Coordinates of C-alpha atoms in Angstrom, one line a residue:
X1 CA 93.6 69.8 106.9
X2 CA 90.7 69.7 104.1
X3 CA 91.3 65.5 104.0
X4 CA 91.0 65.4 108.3
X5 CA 88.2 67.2 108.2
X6 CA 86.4 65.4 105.2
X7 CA 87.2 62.1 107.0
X8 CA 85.2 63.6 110.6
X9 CA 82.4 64.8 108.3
X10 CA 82.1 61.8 106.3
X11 CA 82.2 59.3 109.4
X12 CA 79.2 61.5 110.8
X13 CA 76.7 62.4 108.2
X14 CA 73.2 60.3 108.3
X15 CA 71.0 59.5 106.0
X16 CA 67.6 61.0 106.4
X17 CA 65.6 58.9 103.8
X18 CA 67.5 56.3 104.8
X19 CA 66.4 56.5 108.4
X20 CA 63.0 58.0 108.0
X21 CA 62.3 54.5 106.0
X22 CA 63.9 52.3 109.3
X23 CA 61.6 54.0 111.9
X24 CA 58.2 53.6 109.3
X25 CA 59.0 49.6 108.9
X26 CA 59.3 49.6 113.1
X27 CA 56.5 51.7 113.6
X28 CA 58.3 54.3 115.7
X29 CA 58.5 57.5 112.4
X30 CA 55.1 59.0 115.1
X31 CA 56.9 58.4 118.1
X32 CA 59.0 60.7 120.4
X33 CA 61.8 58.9 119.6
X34 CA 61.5 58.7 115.7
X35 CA 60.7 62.1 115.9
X36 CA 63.7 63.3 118.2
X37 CA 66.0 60.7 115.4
X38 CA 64.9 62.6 112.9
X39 CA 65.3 66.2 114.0
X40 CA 69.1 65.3 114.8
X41 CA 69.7 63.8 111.9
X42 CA 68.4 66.7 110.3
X43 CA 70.9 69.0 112.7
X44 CA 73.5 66.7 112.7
X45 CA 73.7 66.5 108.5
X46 CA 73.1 70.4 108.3
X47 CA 76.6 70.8 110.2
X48 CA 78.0 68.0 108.0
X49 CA 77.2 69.7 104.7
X50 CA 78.6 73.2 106.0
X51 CA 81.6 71.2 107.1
X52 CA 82.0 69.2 103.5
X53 CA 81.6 72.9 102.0
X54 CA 84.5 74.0 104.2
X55 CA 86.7 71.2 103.1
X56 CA 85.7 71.6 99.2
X57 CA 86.7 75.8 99.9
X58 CA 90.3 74.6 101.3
X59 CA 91.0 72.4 98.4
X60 CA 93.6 74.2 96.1
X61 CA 92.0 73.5 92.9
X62 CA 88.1 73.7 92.1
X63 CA 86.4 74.6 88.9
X64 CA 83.9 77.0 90.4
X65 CA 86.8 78.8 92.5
X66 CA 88.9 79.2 89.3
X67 CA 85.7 80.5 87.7
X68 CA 84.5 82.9 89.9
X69 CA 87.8 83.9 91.5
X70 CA 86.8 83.6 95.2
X71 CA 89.4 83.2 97.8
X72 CA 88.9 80.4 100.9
X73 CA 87.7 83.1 103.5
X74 CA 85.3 84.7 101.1
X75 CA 83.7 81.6 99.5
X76 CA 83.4 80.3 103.2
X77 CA 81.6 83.6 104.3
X78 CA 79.8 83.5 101.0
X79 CA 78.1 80.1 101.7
X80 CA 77.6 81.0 105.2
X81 CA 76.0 84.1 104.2
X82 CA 73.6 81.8 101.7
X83 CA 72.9 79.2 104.7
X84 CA 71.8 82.2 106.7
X85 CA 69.3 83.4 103.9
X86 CA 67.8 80.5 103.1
X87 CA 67.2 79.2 106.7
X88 CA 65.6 82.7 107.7
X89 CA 64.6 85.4 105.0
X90 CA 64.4 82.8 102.3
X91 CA 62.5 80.1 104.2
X92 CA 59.9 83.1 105.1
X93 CA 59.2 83.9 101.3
X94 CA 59.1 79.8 100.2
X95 CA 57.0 79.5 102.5
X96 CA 54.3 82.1 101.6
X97 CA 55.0 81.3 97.8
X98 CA 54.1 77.7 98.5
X99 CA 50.0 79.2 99.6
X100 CA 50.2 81.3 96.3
X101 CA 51.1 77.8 94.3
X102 CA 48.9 75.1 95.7
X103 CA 46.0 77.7 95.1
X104 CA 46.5 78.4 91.6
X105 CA 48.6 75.5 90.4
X106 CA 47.3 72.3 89.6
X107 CA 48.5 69.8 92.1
X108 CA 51.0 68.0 91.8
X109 CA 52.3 69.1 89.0
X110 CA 53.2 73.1 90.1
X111 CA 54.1 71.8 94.1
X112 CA 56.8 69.7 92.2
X113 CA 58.4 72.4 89.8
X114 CA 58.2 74.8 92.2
X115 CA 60.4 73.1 94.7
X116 CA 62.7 71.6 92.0
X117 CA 62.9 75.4 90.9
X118 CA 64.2 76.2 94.2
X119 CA 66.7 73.6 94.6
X120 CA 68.3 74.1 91.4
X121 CA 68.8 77.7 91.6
X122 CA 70.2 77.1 95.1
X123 CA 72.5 74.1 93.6
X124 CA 73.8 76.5 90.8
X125 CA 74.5 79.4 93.3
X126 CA 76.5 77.3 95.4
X127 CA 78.2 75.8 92.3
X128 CA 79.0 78.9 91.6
X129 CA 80.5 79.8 95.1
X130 CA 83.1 76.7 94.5
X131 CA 81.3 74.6 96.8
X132 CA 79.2 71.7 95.2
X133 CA 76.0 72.1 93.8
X134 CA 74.8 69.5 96.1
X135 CA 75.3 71.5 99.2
X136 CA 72.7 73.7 97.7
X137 CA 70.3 71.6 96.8
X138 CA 70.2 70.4 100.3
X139 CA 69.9 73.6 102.0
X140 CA 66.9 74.1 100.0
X141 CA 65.3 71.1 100.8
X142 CA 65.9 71.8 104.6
X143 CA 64.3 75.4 103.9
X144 CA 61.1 74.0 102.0
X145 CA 60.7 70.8 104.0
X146 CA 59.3 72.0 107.5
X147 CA 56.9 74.6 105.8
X148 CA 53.5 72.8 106.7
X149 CA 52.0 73.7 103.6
X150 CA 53.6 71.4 102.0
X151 CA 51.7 68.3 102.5
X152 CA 52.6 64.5 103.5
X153 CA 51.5 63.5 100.2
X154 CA 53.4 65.7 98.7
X155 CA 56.4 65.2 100.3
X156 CA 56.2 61.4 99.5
X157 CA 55.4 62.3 95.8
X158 CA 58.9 64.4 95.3
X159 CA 60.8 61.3 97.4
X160 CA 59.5 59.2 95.5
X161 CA 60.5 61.0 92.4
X162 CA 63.4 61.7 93.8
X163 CA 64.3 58.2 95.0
X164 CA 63.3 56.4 91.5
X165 CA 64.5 58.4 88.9
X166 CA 67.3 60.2 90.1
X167 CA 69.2 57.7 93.1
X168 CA 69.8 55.1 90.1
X169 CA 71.7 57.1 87.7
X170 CA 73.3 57.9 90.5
X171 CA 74.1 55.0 91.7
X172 CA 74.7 53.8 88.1
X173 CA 77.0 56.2 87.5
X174 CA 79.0 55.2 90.6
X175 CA 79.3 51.8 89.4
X176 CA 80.9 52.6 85.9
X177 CA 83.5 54.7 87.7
X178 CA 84.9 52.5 90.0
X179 CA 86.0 49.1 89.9
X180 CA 85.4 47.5 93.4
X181 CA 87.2 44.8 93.2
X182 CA 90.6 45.9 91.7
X183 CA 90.4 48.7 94.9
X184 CA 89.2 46.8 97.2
X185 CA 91.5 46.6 100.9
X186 CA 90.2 44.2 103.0
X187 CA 92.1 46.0 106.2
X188 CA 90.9 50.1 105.1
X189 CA 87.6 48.5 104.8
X190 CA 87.8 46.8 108.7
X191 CA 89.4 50.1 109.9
X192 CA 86.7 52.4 108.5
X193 CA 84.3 49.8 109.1
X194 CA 85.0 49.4 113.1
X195 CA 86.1 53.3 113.9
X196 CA 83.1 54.9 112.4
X197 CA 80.5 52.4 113.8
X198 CA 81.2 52.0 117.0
X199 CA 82.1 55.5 117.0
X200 CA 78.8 56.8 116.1
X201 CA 76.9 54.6 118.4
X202 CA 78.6 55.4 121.2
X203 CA 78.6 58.8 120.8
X204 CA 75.1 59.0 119.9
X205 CA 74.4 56.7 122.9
X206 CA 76.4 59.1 125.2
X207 CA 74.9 62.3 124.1
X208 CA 71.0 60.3 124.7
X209 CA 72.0 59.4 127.8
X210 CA 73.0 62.9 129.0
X211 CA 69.6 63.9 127.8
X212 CA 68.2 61.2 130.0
X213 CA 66.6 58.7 128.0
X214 CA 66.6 55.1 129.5
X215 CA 69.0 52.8 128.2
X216 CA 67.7 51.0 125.5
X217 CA 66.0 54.5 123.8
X218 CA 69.7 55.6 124.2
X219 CA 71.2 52.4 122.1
X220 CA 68.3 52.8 119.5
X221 CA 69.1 56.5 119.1
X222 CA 72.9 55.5 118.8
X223 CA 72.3 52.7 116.5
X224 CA 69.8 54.7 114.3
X225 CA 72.3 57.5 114.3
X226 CA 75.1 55.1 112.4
X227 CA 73.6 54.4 109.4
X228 CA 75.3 56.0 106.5
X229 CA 72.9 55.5 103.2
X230 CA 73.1 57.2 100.2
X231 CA 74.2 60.2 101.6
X232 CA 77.8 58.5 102.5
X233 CA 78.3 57.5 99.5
X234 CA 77.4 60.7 97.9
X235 CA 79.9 62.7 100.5
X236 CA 82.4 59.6 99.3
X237 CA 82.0 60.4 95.1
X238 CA 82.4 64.4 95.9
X239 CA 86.0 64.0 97.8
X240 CA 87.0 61.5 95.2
X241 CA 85.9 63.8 92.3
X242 CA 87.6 66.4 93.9
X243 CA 90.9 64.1 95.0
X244 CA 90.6 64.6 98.3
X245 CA 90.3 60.8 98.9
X246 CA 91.9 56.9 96.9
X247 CA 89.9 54.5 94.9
X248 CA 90.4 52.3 98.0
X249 CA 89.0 54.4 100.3
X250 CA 85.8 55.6 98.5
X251 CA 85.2 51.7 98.2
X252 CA 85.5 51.6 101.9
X253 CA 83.4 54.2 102.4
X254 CA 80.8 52.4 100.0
X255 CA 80.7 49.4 102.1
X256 CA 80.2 51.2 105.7
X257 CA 77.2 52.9 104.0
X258 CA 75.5 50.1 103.0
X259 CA 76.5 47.8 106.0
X260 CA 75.6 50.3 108.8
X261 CA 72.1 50.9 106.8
X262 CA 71.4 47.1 107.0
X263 CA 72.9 46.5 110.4
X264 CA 70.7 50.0 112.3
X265 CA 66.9 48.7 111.6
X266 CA 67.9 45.1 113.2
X267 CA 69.6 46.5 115.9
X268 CA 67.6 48.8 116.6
X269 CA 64.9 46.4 116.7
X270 CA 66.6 44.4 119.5
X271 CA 67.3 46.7 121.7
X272 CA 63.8 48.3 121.9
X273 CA 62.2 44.7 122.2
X274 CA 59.5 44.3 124.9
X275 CA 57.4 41.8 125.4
X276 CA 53.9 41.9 124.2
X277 CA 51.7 40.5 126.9
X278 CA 48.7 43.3 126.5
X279 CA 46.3 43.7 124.4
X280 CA 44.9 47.1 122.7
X281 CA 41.1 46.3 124.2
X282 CA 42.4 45.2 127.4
X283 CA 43.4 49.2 128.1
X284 CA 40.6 50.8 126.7
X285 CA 37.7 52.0 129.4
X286 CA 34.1 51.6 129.1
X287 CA 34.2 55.3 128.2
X288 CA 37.6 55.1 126.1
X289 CA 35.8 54.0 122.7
X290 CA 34.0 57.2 120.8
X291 CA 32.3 56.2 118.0
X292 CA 31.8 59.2 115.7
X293 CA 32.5 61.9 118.1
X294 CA 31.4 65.3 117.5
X295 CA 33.7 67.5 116.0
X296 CA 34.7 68.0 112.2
X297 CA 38.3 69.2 112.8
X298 CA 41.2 68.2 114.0
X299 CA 41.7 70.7 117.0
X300 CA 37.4 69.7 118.0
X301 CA 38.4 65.9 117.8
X302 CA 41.4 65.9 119.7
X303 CA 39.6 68.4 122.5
X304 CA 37.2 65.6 122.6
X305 CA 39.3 62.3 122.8
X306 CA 41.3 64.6 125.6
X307 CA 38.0 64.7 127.6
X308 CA 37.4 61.4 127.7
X309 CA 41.2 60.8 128.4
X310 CA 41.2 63.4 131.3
X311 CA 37.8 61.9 132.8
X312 CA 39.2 58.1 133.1
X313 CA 43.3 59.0 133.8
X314 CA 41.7 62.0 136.6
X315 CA 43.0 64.9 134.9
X316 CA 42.4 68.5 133.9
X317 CA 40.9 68.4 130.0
X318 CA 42.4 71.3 129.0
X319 CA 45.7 70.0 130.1
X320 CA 45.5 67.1 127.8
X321 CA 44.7 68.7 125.3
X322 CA 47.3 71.1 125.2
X323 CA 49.8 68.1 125.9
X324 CA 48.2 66.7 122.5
X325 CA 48.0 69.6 120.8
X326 CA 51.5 70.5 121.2
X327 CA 52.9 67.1 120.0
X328 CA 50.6 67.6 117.3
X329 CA 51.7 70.5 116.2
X330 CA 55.6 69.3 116.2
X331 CA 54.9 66.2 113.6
X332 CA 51.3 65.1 112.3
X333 CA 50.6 61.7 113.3
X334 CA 48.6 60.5 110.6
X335 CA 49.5 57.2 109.1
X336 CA 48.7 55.4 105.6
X337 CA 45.3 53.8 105.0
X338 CA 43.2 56.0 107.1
X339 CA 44.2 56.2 110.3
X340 CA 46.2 58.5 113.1
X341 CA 47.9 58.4 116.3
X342 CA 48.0 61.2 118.6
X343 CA 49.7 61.1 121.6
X344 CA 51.5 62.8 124.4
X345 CA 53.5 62.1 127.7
X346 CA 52.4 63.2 130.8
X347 CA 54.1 64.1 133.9
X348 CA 51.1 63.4 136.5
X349 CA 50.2 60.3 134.3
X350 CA 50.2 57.0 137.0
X351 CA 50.2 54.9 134.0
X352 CA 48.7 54.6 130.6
X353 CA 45.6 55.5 129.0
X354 CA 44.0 55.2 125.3
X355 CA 41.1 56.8 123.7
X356 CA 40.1 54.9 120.2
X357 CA 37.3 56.8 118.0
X358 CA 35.6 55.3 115.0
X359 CA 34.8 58.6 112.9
X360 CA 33.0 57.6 110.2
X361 CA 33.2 61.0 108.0
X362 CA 37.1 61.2 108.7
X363 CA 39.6 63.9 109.9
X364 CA 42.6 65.4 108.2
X365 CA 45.6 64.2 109.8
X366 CA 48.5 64.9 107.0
X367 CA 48.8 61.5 106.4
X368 CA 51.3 60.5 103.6
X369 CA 48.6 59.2 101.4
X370 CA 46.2 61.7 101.8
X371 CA 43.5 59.9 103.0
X372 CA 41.2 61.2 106.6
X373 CA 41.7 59.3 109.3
X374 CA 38.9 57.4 110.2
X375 CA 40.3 55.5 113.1
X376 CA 42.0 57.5 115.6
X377 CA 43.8 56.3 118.5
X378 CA 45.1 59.0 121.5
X379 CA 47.5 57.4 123.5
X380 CA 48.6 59.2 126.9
X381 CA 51.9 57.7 128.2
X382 CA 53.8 58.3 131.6
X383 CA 56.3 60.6 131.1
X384 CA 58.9 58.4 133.3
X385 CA 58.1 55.3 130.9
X386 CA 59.4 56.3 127.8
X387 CA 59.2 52.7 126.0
X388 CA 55.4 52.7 127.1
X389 CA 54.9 55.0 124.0
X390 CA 57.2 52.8 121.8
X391 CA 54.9 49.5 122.7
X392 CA 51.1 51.0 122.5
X393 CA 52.4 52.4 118.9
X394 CA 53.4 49.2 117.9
X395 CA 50.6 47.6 119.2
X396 CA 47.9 49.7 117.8
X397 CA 50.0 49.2 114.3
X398 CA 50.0 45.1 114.8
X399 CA 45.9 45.6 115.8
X400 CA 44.8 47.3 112.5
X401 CA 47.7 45.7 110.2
X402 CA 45.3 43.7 108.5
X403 CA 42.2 45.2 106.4
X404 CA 39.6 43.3 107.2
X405 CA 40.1 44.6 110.3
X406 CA 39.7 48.2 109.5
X407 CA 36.4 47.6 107.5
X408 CA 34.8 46.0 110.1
X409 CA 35.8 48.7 112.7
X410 CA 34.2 51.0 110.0
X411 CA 31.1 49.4 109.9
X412 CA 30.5 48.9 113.5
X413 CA 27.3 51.1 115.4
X414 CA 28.2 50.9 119.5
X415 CA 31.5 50.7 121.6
X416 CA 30.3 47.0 122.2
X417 CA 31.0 45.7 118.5
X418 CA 34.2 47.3 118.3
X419 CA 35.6 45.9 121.1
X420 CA 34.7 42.5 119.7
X421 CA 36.4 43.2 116.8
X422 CA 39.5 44.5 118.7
X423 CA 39.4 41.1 120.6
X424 CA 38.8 39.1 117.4
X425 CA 41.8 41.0 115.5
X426 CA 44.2 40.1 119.1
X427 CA 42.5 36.4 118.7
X428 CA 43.6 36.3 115.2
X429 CA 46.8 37.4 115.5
X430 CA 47.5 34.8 118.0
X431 CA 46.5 32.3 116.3
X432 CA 48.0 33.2 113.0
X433 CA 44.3 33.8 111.5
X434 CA 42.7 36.3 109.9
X435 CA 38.9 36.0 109.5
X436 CA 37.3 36.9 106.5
X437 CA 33.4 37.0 107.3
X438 CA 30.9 38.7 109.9
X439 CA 29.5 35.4 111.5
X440 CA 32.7 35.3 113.8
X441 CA 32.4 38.8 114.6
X442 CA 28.5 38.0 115.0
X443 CA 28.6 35.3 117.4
X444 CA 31.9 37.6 119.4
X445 CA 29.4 40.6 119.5

């Protein structure tokens, strides 16, 4: 029983660095569906973990059972008792802790210990339990993660952290275990390969489609649902540790993480491809380009960019706002290197409608690197034409990819210049050049 249900758990987890990383190199971590990919990833490897911690409870033997003395039913009510703390009670105090530390420890320093405090008590409780310390540590992190005190930058500053010093010796450590090619089965490996791929994909395309997202938003979700990353291999070294599982098949399980990681970005990719025949100044109005609005904050910015949205789409103000200010408040949308992209989809929308403002002072967004967004694009979408969403986010990324492009848009005094350098940037783009002085821009204006 433990070894069937290890195998279901292990075919299902998902990476979420792994995937997070995929929808920021297709521009789609601020859209709906990055953000509805994440939050079942999330789900889906919450259930996954509480599974792998029921299969580590059935195994006859464990250290921390022998320990402690705990019997199947009790270290399974135990941990289930500890996942119920820690995603109500406990996530409550961490989160109210976390106001107490950024105001009187110095930053980044006290953010950091405090959350590696956290995880490592939680990782020797559940140690302690009988089920891996692991488990633990990734409760916590689910528990700490959505507090929204804890900043973008911040965030990035423990993953990367995390992801530089820590993943290696993992990794390392994996490497001097094993020997690949003595345990290598080319027909396990094919097996594994083709049940859990095309397994997850499907089922992940199914479960979209019942949901009722078009077709290719359903193969996306599917293919960005298969990857297996780190975490895979991670779930593989436990069960061998513990062995629950061969040489061979840990190998196996190896190779369908790192092939369904490279294989998800590229698909994904494909089957979200539309083809680029507008451009971002082509959809903006004469009254779509704000150029240091009033407002300071975010909630007086967004009201209004919603204004001007609502006056050129036809629509109520307040009920664009509140569209935008409920996505908002589900996942900032700031994005490196000063800028943001707010956005919402509308029932009554006929079709779609942008807002751009230059603000010169900047805006807090929560970006990762900390920086105030300074360009700000609100982008209001049909709620019928989900890939609409998908195509002005990637076009509004391809627009300001390049600096130069930014810094002029900085510099610029009237609507009229920065829609030249909007057409300049789509001119240089198709053309493969990228100008580097104001006499273009000059003779455009």
């Amino acid at each position: 029983i433990a070894f069937t249900v290890f195998v279901g758990v292990a075919r299902s987890i998902t990476p979420l660095p792994g995937i997070a990383k995929i929808l920021m190199d297709l521009n789609l971590a601020k859209s709906d569906l990055g953000m509805l990919v994440i939050s079942s990833a999330m789900l889906n490897d919450l259930v996954g973990w509480i599974g792998f911690a029921v299969v580590l409870a059935l195994l006859p033997v464990m250290p921390g059972e022998a320990a402690a003395g705990h019997g199947v039913w009790t270290t399974i009510g135990l941990t289930l008792g500890f996942l119920a703390f820690m995603m109500t009670l406990g996530r409550w105090l961490m989160h109210h802790v976390l106001v107490y530390v950024q105001a009187h420890w110095s930053w980044p320093g006290g953010v950091i210990a405090f959350v590696f405090f956290v995880a490592l008590v939680s990782a020797a409780f559940t140690e302690w339990l009988g089920v891996h310390s692991i488990f633990g540590a990734f409760i916590a992190g689910v528990a700490l993660g959505d507090s929204h005190h804890l900043r973008e930058r911040t965030r990035d500053t423990i993953h990367q952290f995390v992801t530089n010093i820590f993943a290696p010796v993992f990794f390392a450590s994996i490497g001097l275990r094993i020997n690949f090619i003595d345990a290598f089965d080319l027909g396990l490996v094919a097996l594994v390969f083709v049940v859990a791929a095309t397994g997850k994909v499907l089922s992940c395309y199914t479960g979209a489609r019942l949901a009722k997202l078009s077709n290719p938003e359903s193969w996306a979700v599917g293919f960005g649902m298969a990857a297996q990353g780190a975490v895979g291999i991670i779930l593989g070294q436990l069960a061998f540790e513990a062995k629950l599982i061969s040489e061979s098949l840990l190998v196996a399980i190896v190779i369908l993480a790192l092939g369904t990681s490279l294989i998800s970005g590229p698909a994904m990719q494909r089957v979200l491809k539309r083809p680029a025949k507008r451009k971002l100044h082509e959809l903006l109005g004469d009254k779509g380009i704000l150029i240091d609005p009033p407002g300071e904050t975010l909630r007086e910015l967004l009201e209004a960019m919603s204004a001007a949205a609502a006056e050129s789409a036809g629509l109520e103000p307040d009920d664009v706002f509140q569209a935008v200010w409920r996505r908002e408040s589900m996942m900032h949308t700031g994005l490196p290197n000063g800028m943001a992209v707010p956005h919402a989809r509308l029932a009554d929308l006929p079709k779609t409608h942008l807002v751009l403002a230059r603000c010169r002072d900047g805006v807090d967004f929560d970006a990762p690197d900390g920086q105030n967004a300074k360009i700000v694009c609100l982008i209001l979408t049909p709620d019928d034409d989900p890939g609409a969403q998908i195509e002005m986010l990637s076009l509004f990324a391809e627009t300001f990819a390049e600096p130069d492009t930014r810094r002029r848009c900085l510099r610029v005094k009237s609507p009229t210049e920065l829609r030249a350098v909007l057409n300049l940037a789509a001119s240089s783009h198709e053309d493969n050049i990228v100008p580097h002085d104001d006499e273009t821009l000059g003779a455009k204006g």
